[in-house]
XYZ file of C-alpha atoms in Angstrom:
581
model
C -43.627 19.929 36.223
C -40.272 20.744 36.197
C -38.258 19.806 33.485
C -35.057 17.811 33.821
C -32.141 19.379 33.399
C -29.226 17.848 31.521
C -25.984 16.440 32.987
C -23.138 18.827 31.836
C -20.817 16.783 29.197
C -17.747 16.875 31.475
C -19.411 14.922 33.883
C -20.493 12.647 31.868
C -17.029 12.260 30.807
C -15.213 11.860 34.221
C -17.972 9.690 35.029
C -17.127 7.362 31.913
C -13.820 7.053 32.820
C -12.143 9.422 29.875
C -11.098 12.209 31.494
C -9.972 13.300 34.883
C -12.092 15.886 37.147
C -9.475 18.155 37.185
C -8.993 18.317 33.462
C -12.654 19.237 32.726
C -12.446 22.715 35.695
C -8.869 23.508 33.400
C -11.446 23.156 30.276
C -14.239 24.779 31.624
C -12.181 27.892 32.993
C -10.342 27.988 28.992
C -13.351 27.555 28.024
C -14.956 30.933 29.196
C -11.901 32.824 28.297
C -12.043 31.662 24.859
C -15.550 31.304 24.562
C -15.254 27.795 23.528
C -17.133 24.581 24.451
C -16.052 22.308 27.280
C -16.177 18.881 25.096
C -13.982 21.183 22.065
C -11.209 22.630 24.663
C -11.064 19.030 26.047
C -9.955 17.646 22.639
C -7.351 20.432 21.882
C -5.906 19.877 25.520
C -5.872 16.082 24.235
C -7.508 14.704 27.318
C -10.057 12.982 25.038
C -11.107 12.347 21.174
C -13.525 13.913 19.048
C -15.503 10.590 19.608
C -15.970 10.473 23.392
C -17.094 14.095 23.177
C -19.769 12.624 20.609
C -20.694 9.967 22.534
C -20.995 11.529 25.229
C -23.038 14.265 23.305
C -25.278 10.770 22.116
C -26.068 10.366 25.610
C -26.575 13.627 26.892
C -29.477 14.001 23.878
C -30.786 10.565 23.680
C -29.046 9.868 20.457
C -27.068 6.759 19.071
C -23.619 7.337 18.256
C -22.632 6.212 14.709
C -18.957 5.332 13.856
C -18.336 6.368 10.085
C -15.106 3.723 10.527
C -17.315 0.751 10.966
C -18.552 -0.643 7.543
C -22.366 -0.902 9.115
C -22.397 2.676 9.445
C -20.379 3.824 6.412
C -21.944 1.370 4.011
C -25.762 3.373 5.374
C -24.570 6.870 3.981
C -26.789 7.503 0.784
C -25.174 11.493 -0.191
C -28.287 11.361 -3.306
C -30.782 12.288 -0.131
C -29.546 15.604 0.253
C -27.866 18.404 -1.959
C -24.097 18.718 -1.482
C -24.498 22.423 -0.568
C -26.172 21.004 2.236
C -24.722 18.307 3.549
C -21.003 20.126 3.030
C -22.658 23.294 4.431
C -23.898 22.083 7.805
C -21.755 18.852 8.350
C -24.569 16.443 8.034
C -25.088 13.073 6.329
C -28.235 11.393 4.987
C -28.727 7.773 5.874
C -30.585 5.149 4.494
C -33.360 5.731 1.783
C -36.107 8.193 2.656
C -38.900 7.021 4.515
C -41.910 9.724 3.230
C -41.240 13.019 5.064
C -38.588 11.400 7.278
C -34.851 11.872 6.662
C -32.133 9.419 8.691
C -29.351 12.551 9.163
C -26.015 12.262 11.104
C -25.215 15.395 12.821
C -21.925 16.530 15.372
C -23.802 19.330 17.047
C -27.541 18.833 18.612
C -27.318 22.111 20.173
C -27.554 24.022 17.119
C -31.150 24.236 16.389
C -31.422 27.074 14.586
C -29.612 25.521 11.793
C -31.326 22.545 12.343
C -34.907 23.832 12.267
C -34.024 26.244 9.183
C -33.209 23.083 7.290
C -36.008 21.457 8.040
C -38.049 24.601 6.211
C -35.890 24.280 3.274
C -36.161 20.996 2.489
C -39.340 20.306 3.133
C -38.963 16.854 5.603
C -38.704 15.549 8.916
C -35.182 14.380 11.075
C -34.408 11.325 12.837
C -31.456 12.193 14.287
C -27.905 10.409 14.746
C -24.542 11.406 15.998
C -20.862 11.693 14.994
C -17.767 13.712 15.571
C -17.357 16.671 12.967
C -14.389 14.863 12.018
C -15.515 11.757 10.682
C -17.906 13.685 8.308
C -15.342 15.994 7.262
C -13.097 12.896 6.468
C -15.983 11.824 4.857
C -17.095 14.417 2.700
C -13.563 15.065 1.518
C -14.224 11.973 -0.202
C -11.613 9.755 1.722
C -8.075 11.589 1.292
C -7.715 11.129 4.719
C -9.529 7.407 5.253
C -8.652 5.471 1.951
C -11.804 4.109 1.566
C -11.746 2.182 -1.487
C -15.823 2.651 -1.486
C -15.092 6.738 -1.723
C -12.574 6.218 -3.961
C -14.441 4.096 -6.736
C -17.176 6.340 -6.623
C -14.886 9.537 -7.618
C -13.427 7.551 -10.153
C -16.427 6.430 -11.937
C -17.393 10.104 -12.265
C -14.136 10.917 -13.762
C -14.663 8.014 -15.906
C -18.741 9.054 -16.943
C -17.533 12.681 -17.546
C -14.871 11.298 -19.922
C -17.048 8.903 -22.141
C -19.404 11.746 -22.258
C -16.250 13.960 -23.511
C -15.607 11.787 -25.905
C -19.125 11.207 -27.604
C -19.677 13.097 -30.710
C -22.288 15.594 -29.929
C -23.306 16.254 -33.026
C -26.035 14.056 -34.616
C -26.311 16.328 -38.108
C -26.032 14.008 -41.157
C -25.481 16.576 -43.342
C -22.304 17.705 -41.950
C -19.370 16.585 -43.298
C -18.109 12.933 -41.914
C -14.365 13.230 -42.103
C -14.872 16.455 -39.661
C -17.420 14.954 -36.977
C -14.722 11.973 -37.093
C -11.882 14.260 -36.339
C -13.639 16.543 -33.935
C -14.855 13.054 -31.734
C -11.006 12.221 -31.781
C -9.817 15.125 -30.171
C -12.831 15.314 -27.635
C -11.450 11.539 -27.013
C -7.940 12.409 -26.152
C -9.116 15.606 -24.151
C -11.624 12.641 -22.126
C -8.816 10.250 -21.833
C -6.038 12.897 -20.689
C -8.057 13.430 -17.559
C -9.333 10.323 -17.331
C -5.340 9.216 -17.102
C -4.642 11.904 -14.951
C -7.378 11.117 -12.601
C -6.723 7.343 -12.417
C -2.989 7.871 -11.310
C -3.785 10.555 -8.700
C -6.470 8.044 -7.327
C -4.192 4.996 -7.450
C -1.022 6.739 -5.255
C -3.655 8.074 -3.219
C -5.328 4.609 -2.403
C -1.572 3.445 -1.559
C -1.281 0.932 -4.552
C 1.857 -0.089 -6.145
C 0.646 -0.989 -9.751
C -2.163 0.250 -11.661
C -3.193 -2.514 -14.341
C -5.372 -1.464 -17.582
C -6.246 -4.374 -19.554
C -8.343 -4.827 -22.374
C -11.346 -7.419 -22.726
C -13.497 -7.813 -25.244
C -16.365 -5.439 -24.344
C -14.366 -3.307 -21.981
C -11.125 -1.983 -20.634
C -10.346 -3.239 -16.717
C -8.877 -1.033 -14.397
C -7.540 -2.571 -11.334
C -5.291 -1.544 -8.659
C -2.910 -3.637 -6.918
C -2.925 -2.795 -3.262
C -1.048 -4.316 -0.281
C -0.325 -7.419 -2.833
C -3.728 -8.140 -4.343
C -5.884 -6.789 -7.358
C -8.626 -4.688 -7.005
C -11.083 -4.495 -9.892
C -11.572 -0.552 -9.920
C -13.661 0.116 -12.677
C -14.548 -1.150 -16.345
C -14.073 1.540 -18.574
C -16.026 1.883 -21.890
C -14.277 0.521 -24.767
C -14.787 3.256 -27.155
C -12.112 4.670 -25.033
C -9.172 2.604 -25.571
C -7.525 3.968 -28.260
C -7.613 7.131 -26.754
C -6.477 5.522 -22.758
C -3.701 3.465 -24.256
C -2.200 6.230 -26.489
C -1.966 9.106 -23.639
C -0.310 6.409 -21.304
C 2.300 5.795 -24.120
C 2.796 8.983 -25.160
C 3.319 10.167 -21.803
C 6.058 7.352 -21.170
C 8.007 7.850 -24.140
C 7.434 5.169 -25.760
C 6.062 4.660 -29.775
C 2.185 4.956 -29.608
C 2.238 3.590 -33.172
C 3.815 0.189 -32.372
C 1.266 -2.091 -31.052
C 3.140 -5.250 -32.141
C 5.858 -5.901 -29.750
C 6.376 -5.343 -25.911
C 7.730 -1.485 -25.113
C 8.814 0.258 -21.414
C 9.053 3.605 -20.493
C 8.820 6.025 -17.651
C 6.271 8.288 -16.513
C 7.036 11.306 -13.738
C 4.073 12.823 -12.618
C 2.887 15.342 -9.922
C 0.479 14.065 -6.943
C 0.106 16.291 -3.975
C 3.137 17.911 -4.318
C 5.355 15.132 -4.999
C 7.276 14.084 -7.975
C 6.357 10.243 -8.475
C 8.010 8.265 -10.942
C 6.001 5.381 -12.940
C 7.519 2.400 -14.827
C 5.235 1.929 -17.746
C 5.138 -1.560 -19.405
C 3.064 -2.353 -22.440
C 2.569 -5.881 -23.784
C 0.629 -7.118 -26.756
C -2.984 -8.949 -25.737
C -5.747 -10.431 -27.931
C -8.261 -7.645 -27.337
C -5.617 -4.933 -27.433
C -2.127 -3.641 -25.381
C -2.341 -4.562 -21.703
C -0.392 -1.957 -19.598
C 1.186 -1.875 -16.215
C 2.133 1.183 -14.539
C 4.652 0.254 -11.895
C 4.413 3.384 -8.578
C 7.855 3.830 -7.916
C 7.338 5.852 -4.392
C 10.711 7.456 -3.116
C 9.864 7.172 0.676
C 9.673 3.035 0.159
C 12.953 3.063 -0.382
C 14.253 4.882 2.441
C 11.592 3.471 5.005
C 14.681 2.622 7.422
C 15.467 -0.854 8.634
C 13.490 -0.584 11.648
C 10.153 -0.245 9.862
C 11.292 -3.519 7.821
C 9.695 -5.418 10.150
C 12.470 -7.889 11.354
C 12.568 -9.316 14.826
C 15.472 -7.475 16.735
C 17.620 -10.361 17.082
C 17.590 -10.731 12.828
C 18.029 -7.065 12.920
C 20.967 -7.112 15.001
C 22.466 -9.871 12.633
C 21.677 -7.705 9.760
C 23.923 -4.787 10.593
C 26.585 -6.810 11.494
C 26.603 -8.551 8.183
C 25.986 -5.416 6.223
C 29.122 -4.199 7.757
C 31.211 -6.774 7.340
C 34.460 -5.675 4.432
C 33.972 -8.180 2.352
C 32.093 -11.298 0.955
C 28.265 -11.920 -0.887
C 24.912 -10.874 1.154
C 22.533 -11.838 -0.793
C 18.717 -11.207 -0.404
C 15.846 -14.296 -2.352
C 12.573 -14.453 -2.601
C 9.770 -13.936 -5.493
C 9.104 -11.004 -7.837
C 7.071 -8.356 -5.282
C 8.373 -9.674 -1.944
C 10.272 -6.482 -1.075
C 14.084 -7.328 -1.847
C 14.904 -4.115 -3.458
C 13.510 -2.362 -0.764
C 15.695 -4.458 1.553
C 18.588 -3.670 -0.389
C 18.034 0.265 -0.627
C 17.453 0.442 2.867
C 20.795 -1.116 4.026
C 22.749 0.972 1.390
C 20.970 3.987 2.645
C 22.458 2.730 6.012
C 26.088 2.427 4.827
C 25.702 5.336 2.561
C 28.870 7.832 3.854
C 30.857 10.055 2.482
C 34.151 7.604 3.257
C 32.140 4.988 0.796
C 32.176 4.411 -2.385
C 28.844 2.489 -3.871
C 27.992 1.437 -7.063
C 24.982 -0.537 -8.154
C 23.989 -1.944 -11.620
C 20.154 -1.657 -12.123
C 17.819 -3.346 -14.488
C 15.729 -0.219 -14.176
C 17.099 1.393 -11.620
C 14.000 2.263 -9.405
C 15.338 5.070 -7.354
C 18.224 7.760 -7.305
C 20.446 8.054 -3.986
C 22.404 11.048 -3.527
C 26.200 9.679 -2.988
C 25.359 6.434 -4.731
C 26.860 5.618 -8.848
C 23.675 3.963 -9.983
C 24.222 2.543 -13.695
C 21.228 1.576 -16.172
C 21.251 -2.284 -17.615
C 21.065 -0.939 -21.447
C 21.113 -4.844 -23.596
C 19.940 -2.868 -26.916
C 23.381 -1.458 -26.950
C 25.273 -3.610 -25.211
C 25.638 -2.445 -21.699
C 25.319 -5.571 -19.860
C 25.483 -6.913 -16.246
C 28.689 -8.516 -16.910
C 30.323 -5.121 -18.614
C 28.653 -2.807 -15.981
C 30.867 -5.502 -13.021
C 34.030 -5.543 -15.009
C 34.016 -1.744 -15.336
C 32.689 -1.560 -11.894
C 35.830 -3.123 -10.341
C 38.242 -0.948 -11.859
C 35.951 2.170 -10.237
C 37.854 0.999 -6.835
C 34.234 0.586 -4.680
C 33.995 -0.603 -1.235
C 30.416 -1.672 -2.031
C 28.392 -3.194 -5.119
C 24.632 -3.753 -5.779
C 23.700 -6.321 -8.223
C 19.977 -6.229 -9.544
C 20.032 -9.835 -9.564
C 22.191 -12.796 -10.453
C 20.710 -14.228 -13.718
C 23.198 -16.567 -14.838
C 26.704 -17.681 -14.399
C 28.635 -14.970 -15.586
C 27.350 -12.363 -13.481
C 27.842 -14.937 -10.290
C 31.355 -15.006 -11.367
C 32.118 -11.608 -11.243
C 30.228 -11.362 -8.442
C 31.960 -14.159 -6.452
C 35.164 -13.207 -7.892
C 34.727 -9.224 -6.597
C 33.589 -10.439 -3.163
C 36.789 -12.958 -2.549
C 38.816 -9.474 -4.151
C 37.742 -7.199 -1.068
C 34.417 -5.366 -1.990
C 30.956 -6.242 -0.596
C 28.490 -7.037 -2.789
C 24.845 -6.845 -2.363
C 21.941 -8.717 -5.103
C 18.919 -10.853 -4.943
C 18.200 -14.039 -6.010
C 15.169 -15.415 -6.416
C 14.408 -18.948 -4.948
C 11.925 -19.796 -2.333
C 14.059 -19.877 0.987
C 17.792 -18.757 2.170
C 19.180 -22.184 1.942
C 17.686 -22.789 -1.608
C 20.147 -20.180 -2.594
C 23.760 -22.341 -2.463
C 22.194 -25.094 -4.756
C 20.680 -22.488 -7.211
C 24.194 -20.973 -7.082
C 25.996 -24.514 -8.099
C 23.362 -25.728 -10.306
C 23.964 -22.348 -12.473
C 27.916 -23.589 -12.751
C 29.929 -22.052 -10.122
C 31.545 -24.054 -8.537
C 30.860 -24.597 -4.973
C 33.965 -23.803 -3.109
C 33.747 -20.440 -4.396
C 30.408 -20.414 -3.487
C 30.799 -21.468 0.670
C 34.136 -19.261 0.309
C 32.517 -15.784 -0.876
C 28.824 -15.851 0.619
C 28.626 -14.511 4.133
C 24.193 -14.545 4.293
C 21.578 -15.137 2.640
C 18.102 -13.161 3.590
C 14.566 -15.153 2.329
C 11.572 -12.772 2.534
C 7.902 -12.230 1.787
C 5.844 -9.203 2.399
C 2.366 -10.270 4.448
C -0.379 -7.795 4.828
C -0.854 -6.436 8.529
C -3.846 -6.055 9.849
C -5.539 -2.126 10.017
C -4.898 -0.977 13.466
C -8.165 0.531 14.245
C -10.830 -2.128 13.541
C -8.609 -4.957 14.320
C -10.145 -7.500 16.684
C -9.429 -10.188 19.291
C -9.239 -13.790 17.474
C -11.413 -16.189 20.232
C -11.713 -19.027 17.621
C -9.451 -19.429 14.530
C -10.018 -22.014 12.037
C -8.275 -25.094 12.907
C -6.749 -25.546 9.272
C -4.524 -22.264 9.627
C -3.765 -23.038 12.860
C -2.275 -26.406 11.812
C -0.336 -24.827 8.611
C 1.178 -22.178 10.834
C 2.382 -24.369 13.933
C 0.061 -22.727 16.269
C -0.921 -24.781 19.425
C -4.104 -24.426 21.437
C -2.300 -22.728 24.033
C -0.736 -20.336 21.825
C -4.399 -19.437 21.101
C -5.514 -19.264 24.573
C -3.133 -16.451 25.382
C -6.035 -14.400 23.492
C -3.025 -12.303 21.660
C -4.081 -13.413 17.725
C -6.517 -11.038 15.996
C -8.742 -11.179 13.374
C -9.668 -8.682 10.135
C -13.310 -6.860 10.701
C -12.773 -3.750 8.091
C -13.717 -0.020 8.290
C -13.105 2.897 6.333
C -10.034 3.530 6.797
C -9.081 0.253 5.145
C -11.637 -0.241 2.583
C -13.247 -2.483 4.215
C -10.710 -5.558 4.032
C -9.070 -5.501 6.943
C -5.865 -4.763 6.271
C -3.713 -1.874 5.789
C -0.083 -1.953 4.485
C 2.316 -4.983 4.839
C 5.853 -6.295 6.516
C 8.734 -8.675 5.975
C 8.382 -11.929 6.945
C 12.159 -13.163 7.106
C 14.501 -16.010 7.525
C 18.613 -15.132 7.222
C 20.888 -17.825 7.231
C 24.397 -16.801 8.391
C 27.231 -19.091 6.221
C 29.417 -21.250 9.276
C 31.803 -23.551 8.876
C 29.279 -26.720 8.451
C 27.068 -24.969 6.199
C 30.341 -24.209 4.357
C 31.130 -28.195 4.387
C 27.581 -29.103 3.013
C 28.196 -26.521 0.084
C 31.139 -27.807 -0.609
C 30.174 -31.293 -0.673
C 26.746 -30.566 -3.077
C 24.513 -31.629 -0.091
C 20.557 -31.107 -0.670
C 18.703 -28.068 -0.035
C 17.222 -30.137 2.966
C 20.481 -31.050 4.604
C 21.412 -27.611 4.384
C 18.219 -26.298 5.864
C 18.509 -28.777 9.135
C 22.163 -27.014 9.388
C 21.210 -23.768 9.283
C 17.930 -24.399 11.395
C 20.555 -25.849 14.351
C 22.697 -22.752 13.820
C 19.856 -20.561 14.726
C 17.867 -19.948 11.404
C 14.285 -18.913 12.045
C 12.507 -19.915 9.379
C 9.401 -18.038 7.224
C 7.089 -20.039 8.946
C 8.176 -19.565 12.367
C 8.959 -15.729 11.448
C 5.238 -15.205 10.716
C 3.812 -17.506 13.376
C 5.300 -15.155 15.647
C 3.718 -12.038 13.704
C 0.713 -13.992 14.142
C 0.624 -14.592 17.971
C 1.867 -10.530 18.064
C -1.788 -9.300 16.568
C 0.359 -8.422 13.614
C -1.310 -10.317 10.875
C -3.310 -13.908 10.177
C -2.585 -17.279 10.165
C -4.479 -16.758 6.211
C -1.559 -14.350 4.838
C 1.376 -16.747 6.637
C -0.519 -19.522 5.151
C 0.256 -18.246 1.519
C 3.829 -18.859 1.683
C 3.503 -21.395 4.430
C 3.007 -24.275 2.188
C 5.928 -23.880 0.076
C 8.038 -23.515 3.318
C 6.730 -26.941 4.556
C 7.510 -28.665 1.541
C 10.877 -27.969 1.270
């Protein structure tokens, strides 16, 4: 009998629907010219993915498709099966735990049997077979520079980590060597272990996209965590025996006095990852079970991410430029330590930021350096205050000043007092919502006509985490409880525009991947103006600005919501605070 002969893969692929009949004869006549395959000329033309070719592959062969970006799949990959000569040398990944002769393998090309069949010989087994695009097992392999996989990551790290304690052991067993030398000879095999060790964990923590890395002593341990799109993630728990050595290299790289363990110290790391020079703010603080130290990522591209990847509606944005343009007055930006202000702030100076401007800004540290921007250093130890920076500030003759923050009444003087003089000035505050602002103002001392006189906006912001764009999901039926803290109404819902976190590789499995504003700006008119005058509550002023136009937080990220952008869960976490007040 006759055996069936396969469909070709480009009709298989018109037939699903992926590519057009016409594009496949282009491929197929390339193809022969170049020697190439149909499915691989069809992805360079771009007329379909690595993964429909695979798929379609799947199908042609009788084999399931895997997707390495779907946790199920990803979580299955067990690299101990196989050598990784192997697996790197002919793209393939074990699965599962070995079943006696039979090995689970993901491969990208079924029609090379040769290779197939001459691994088979070597290593003595059986295949069940699955399939994947070579690029998802390259990504994969590469051990996640590409995917972010917290799962990849962890596991390189804890290697790093092994190889260091075992570094730092002292080899030698000999009792009848002398003590003093075995003792000196495990300290500098310690510092060599912890030198990579450091040197790995920063690499791995820019890498993985997070903006602190957090090493903090326990009794038994040292924790390494990672903050990442806003929350913690417990990395690894180093051996203790390495602490002295971990916490010294740190310091000594930042500066700072490795022999003073008693009070609080900063300093500044700038270190090399992938070919970019990434600047660290290093803060050490005295714990029970040792120093606990935060290593603040201070990326240059944050700052200059534009104002069109803040993530404010366009009408806000709109409002924004005009205000940021405006000659004179007080814009000032609130919210809590983390929620993105002095990115806000960067980005509209890197906006104004001309050659017919002058800018200074007084930073307490200042993060990042601007090219055509006087940045000045808070220094307290020696004197060189807020206040002193302002006063010499206004005798520079600047159209615009940045002010780190407004801590007290003093600096809200100057401030006010170079705003009603002709400059603009630019700081943060931090209270809970825009109108929150004009009370903390007053209850600090100023007094409130020069407050309504000199302020021309206040911006309120949080950063929410947005949900990874390619294992998002449609949201059919979303806890009540959110729904009810975020506003949403059951025909909201039944629009079917709200999606849900599922997780995949790329991600680390949470769901979510990087974050945006959530805003509210409140633009000073004259009744707002009358309320400050008058000392009226933060809730009287809120109504006012709310009838101006103000949309709040809550309705800010309700509409994020309802755009697939992110959950009612992240709005939820600043939700509360905006219904209470």
């Amino acid at each position: 009998m006759a055996r069936k002969e396969r469909r070709k893969i480009g009709e298989m692929l018109v037939d699903a629907g992926v590519v057009q009949a016409a594009q496949v004869e282009q491929a197929v006549s390339t193809g022969k010219a170049s020697r190439k395959r149909t499915g691989e000329v069809l992805v360079e033309m771009g007329a379909c993915t690595e993964e429909d070719v695979a798929k379609a592959l799947g199908a042609q062969f009788g084999l399931e498709f895997a997707n390495l970006e779907r946790p199920e799949w990803a979580n299955r990959v067990n690299r101990k099966l196989l050598p990784e000569d192997v697996t790197k040398k002919f793209l393939i990944l074990p699965l599962d735990e070995r079943k006696g002769n039979i090995v689970r393998i993901l491969i990208h090309d079924p029609m090379d049997l040769e290779a197939l069949t001459a691994l088979q010989f070597r290593l003595n087994c059986q295949f069940e077979k699955f399939i994947t695009s070579r690029g998802q097992i390259r990504r994969f392999l590469d051990g996640g520079k590409e995917d972010g996989s917290l799962l990849n990551r962890k596991s390189i790290l804890t290697a790093s980590i092994t190889q260091s304690k075992d570094t730092s052991r002292d080899t030698s067993q000999d009792a009848s060597r002398d003590a003093s030398v075995d003792t000196d000879r495990a300290d500098r095999a310690a510092q060599v272990g912890a030198t990579k060790l450091v040197d790995r964990i920063i690499i791995d923590a820019v890498q993985q996209r997070a903006s602190d890395i957090h090493i903090e002593p326990m009794k038994q341990y040292v924790l390494l965590r990672y903050r990442i799109d806003g929350s913690c993630v417990e990395m690894e728990r180093v051996d203790k025996r390495l602490q002295s050595a971990l916490l010294a290299r740190i310091k000594l790289m930042a500066g700072v006095n490795i022999a003073e363990r008693r009070i609080p110290q900063d300093g500044r790391i700038k270190f090399n990852v992938d070919g970019s020079n990434i600047d660290f703010r290093v803060s050490s603080c005295p714990a029970y079970w040792g120093e606990s130290i935060v290593m603040r990522i201070l990326r240059p591209e944050s700052a200059r991410i534009g104002l069109l990847n803040l993530g404010l509606q366009q009408d806000t944005l709109d409002t924004f430029n005009r205000v940021i343009r405006r000659p004179n007055g007080i814009f000032l930006v609130t919210g809590p330590t983390g929620s993105g202000k002095t990115t806000t702030l960067y980005s509209a100076l890197n906006e104004l930021n001309r050659p017919d401007r002058k800018i200074i800004t007084a930073e307490d540290p200042v993060e990042f350096s601007f090219k055509g921007i006087n940045q000045v250093q808070v220094r307290e130890h020696i004197g060189l205050t807020f206040p002193m920076i302002l006063k010499s500030m206004l005798r520079q003759a600047p159209n615009i000043i940045l002010v780190g923050e407004i801590r007290d009444r003093e600096v809200a003087d100057i401030a006010i007092q170079a705003a009603l003089t002709g400059h603009l000035v630019f700081s943060t505050l931090h209270t809970n919502d825009a109108p929150s602002a004009i009370t903390r103002l007053i209850d600090m001392g100023v007094k409130p006509f020069l407050v309504a006189s000199s302020i021309q906006a206040v911006l309120a912001q949080r950063l929410a985490r947005i949900l990874c764009p390619d294992c998002k999901a449609p949201d059919d039926a979303p806890e009540a409880d959110w729904l009810r803290i975020t506003g949403i109404t059951p025909e909201e819902v039944a629009k079917g525009t709200m999606m849900k976190a599922v997780g995949c590789l790329k991600c680390g499995n949470v769901g979510y991947k990087g974050r945006r504003g959530v805003y509210e700006m409140m633009i000073m008119n004259s009744e707002i103006r009358d309320l400050a005058f008058q000392r009226a509550t933060v809730g009287k002023i809120r109504a006012a600005a709310v009838r101006a136009g103000m949309r709040t937080l809550l309705l800010d990220g309700k509409i994020k919501v309802l755009n697939g952008m992110t959950t009612c869960l992240e709005v939820a976490k600043f939700a509360q605070s905006d219904m209470a007040g």
